XYZ file of C-alpha atoms in Angstrom:
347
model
C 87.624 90.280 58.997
C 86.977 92.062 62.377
C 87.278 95.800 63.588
C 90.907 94.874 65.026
C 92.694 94.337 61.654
C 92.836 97.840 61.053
C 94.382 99.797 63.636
C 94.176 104.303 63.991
C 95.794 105.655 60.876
C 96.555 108.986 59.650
C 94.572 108.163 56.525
C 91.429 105.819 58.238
C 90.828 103.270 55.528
C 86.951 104.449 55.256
C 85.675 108.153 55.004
C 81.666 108.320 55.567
C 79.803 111.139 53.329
C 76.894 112.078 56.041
C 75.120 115.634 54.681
C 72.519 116.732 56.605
C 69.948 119.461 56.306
C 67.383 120.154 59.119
C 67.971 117.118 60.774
C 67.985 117.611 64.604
C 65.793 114.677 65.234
C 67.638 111.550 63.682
C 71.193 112.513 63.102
C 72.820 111.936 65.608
C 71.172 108.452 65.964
C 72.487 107.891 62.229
C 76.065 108.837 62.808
C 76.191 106.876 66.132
C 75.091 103.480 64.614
C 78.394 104.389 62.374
C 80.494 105.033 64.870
C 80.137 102.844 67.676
C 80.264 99.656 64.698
C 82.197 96.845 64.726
C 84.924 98.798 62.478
C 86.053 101.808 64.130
C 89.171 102.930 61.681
C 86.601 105.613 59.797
C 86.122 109.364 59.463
C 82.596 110.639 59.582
C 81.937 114.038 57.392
C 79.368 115.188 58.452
C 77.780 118.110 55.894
C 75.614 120.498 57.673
C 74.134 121.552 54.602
C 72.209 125.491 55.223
C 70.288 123.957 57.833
C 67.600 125.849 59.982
C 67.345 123.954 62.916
C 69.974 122.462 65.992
C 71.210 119.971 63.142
C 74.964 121.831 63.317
C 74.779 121.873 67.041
C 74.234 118.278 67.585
C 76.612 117.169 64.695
C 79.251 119.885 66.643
C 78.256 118.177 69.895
C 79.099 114.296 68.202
C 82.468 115.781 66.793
C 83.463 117.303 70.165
C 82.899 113.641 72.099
C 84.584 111.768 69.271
C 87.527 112.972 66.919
C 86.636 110.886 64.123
C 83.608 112.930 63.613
C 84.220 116.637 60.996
C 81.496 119.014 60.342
C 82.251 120.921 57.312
C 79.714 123.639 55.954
C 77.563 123.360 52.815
C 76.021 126.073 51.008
C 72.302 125.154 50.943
C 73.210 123.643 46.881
C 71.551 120.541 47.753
C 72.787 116.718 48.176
C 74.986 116.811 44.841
C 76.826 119.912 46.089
C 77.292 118.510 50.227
C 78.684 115.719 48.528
C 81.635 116.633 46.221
C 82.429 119.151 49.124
C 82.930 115.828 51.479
C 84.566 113.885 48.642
C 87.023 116.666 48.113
C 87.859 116.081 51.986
C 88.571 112.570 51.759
C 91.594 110.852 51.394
C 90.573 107.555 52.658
C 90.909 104.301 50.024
C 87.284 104.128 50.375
C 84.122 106.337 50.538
C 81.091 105.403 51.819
C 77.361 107.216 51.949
C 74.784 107.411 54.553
C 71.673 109.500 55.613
C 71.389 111.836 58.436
C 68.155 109.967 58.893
C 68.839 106.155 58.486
C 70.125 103.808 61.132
C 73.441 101.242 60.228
C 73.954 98.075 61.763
C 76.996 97.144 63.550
C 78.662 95.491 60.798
C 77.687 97.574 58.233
C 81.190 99.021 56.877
C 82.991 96.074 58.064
C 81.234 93.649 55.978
C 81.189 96.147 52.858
C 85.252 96.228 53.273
C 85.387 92.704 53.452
C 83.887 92.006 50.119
C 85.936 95.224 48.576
C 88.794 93.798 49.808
C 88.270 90.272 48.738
C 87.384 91.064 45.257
C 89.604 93.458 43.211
C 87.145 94.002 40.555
C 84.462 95.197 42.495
C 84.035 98.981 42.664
C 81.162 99.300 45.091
C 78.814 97.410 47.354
C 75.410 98.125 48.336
C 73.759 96.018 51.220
C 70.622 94.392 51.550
C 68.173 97.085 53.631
C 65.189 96.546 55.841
C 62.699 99.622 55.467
C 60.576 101.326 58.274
C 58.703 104.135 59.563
C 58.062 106.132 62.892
C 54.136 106.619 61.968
C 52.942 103.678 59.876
C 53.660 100.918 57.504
C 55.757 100.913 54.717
C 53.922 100.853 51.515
C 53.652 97.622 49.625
C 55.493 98.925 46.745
C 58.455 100.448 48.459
C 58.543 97.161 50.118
C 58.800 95.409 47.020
C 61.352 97.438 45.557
C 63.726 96.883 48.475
C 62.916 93.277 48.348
C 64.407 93.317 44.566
C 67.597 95.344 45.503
C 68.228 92.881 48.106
C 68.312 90.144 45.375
C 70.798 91.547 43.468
C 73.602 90.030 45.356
C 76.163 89.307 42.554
C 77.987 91.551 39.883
C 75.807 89.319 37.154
C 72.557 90.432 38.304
C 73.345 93.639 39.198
C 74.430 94.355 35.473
C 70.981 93.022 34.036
C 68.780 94.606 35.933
C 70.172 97.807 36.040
C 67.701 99.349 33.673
C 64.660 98.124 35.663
C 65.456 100.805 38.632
C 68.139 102.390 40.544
C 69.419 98.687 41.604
C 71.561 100.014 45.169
C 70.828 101.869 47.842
C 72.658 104.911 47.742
C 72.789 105.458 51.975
C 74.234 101.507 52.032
C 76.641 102.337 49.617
C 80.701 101.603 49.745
C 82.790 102.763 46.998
C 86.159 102.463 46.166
C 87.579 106.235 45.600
C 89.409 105.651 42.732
C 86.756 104.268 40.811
C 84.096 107.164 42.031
C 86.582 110.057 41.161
C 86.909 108.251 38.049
C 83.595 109.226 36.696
C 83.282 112.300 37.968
C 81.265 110.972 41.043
C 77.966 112.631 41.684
C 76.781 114.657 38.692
C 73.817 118.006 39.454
C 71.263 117.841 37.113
C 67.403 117.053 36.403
C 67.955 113.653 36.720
C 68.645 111.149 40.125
C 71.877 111.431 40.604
C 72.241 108.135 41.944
C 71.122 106.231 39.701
C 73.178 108.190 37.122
C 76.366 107.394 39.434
C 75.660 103.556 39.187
C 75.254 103.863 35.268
C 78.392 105.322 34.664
C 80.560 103.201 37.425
C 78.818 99.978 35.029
C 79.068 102.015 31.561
C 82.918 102.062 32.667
C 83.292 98.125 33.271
C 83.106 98.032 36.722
C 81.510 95.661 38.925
C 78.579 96.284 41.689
C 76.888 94.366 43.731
C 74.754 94.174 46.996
C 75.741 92.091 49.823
C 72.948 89.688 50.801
C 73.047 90.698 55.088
C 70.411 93.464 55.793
C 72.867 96.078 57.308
C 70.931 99.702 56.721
C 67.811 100.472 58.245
C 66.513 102.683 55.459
C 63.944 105.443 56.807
C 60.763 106.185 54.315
C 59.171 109.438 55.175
C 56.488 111.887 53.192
C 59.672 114.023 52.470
C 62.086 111.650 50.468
C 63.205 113.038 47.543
C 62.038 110.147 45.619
C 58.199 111.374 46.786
C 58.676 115.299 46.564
C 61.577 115.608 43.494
C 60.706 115.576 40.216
C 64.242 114.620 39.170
C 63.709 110.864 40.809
C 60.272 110.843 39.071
C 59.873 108.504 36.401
C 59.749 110.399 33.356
C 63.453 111.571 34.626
C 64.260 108.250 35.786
C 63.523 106.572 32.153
C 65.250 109.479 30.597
C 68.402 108.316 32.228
C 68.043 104.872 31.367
C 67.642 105.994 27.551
C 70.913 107.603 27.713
C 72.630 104.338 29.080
C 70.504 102.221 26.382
C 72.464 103.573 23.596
C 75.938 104.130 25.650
C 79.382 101.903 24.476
C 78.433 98.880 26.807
C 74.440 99.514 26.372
C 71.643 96.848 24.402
C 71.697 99.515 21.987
C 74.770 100.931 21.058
C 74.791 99.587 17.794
C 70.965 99.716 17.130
C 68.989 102.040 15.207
C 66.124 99.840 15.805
C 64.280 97.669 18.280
C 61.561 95.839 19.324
C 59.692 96.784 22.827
C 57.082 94.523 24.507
C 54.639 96.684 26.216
C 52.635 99.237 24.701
C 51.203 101.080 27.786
C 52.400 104.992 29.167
C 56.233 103.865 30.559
C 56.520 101.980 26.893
C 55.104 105.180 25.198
C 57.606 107.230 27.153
C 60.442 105.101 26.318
C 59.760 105.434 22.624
C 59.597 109.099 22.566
C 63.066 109.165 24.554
C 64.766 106.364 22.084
C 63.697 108.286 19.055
C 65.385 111.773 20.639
C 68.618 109.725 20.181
C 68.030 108.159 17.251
C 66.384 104.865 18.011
C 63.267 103.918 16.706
C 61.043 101.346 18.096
C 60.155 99.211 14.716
C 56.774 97.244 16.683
C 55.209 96.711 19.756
C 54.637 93.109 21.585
C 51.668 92.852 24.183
C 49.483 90.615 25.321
C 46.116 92.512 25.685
C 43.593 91.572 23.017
C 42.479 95.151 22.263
C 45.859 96.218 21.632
C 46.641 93.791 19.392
C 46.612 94.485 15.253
C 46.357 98.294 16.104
C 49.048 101.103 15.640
C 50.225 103.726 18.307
C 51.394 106.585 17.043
C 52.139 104.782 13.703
C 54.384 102.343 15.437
C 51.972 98.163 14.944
C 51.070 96.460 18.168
C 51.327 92.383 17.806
C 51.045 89.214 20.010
C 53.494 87.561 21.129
C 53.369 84.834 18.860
C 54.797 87.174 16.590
C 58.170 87.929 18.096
C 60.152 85.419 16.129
C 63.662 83.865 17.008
C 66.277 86.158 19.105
C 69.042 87.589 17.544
C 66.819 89.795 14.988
C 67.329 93.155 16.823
C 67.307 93.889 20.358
C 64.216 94.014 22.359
C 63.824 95.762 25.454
C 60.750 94.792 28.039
C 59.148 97.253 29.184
C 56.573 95.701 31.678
C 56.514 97.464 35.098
C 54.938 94.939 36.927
C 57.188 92.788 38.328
C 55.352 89.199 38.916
C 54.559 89.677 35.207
C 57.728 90.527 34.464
C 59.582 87.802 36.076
C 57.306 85.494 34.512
C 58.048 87.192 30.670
C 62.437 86.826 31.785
C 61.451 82.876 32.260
C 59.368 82.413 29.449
C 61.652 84.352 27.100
C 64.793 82.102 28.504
C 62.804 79.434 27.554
C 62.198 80.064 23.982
C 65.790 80.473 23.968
C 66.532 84.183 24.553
C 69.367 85.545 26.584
C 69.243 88.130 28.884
C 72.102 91.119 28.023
C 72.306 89.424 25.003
C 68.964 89.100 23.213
C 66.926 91.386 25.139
C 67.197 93.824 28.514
C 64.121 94.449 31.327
C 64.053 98.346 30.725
C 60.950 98.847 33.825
């Protein structure tokens, strides 16, 4: 599909949620690698939201040279807030996301509408994203977790892994309207939005998946919310998973009890969410020798060997590290357990 098939329309077939707050240095770099992409039929919102600094007079300056570009004017309320005051605005069959300080490539939206477009059932697409940084390297972990969203590249994979992390990219993100005003869209709270989003659009039976091309160039800086927000720290971050556990289409929804392998602080944190919703984790599985034949907090740490056959009661793995993790999905597949059946990566 190239730029050409769609032609100017009243309604353009793509409306771009850009907020922006303080932002004078990269945003008009970010909304240019939208706009001058291989599909032009789009609509850039751009939110100035309470900034302090020129961000409203270059965002004025970009909508003056191009009429696809609208500022509208946030409050200050935050990224939740710019957002539903965008979404409100747009009319367009489909919404996409980006940061005022990220860079898209050319055939970013294109290649997101292709895939909408050629699969009905698919509510939203995330791309594959490269990451980088004006001052120095990108840290080995944050390079690692963009390495696993860019191997969730079908609908299948997506839906297993989604309690290991947030498992898009919100700033690559393409969704179908319908299906994001179906849920609400964004919700405010003390949790990552996000990754709460994502949740629901699966909790709901739709489909998500990540296209394999790298088409974002994701910016990490000292000030992402994931570094400075408490809300995308983990404790919130595994307190949103718990809530999706026990939902209609979660591992748990019909448990009252469950095994967990991994005994160490993200385990121990998942326990004490469970049980606030009525879940208790019966044992423990890990591997460490020490560990093994004690109790924690009443609750008996045992080896492996003592897991027994699937299909006893769920079992969630709760092992953060992700070589050792990978390794546990294989080994359990080979004994004859089924992922999203017989057990679900929860970290």
């Amino acid at each position: 599909m190239g730029a050409a098939v769609y032609t100017t329309m009243a309604i353009p077939v793509v409306t771009v949620l850009l907020p922006a707050r303080n932002a004078e240095a990269t945003v008009a770099r970010a909304a240019r690698s939208l706009l001058d992409g291989t599909l032009q039929d789009l609509r850039l919102l751009a939110i100035d939201d309470g900034s302090t600094d020129a961000t409203r007079a270059v965002l004025e300056a970009l909508a003056a040279r191009d009429s696809r570009v609208e500022v509208l004017t946030g409050q200050g309320r935050g990224l939740v807030s710019a957002l539903h005051l965008g979404l409100r605005q747009a009319s367009s069959p489909y919404v996409a996301r980006m940061d005022a300080d990220d860079e898209a490539l050319p055939r970013r939206l294109e290649a997101s509408l292709h895939a909408l477009e050629a699969d009905p059932g698919l509510a939203g697409v995330g791309t594959a994203v490269e990451l980088f940084r004006d001052d120095q390297p990108v840290s080995p972990s944050l390079q690692s977790y963009a390495r696993w969203i860019n191997s969730l590249t079908s609908p299948e994979q997506l839906f297993h892994a989604r309690f290991i992390e947030s498992p898009l990219c919100h700033p690559s993100v393409c969704l179908r309207r319908d299906a994001l005003t179906s849920t609400g869209a964004w919700r405010d709270g003390d949790f990552p939005e996000d990754y709460a989003l994502w949740l629901e659009l699966l909790e709901q039976g739709h489909a998500l998946k990540n296209l394999p091309e790298v088409l974002l160039r994701w910016r990490d800086s000292p000030a992402r919310l994931t570094r400075t927000d408490p809300r995308y720290g983990l404790e919130r971050l595994m307190w949103t998973k718990a809530r999706y556990l026990v939902a209609r289409r979660g591992p748990l929804s019909k448990a009252r009890v469950c095994t967990l392998w991994g005994s160490g602080p993200s385990g121990k944190l998942m326990t004490r969410l469970l049980r606030e919703h009525g879940v208790e984790v019966r044992r423990y599985i890990d591997v460490h020798p020490r560990k093994k034949g004690t109790r924690l907090n009443g609750i008996p740490v045992v080896g492996p060997e003592e897991l027994g056959p699937p299909g006893q009661e769920p079992l969630l793995v709760c092992v953060g590290v992700r070589w050792a993790r990978e390794e546990l999905r294989r080994d359990l597949a080979h004994l004859g357990w089924v992922e999203g059946r017989d057990f679900t990566c929860v970290a």
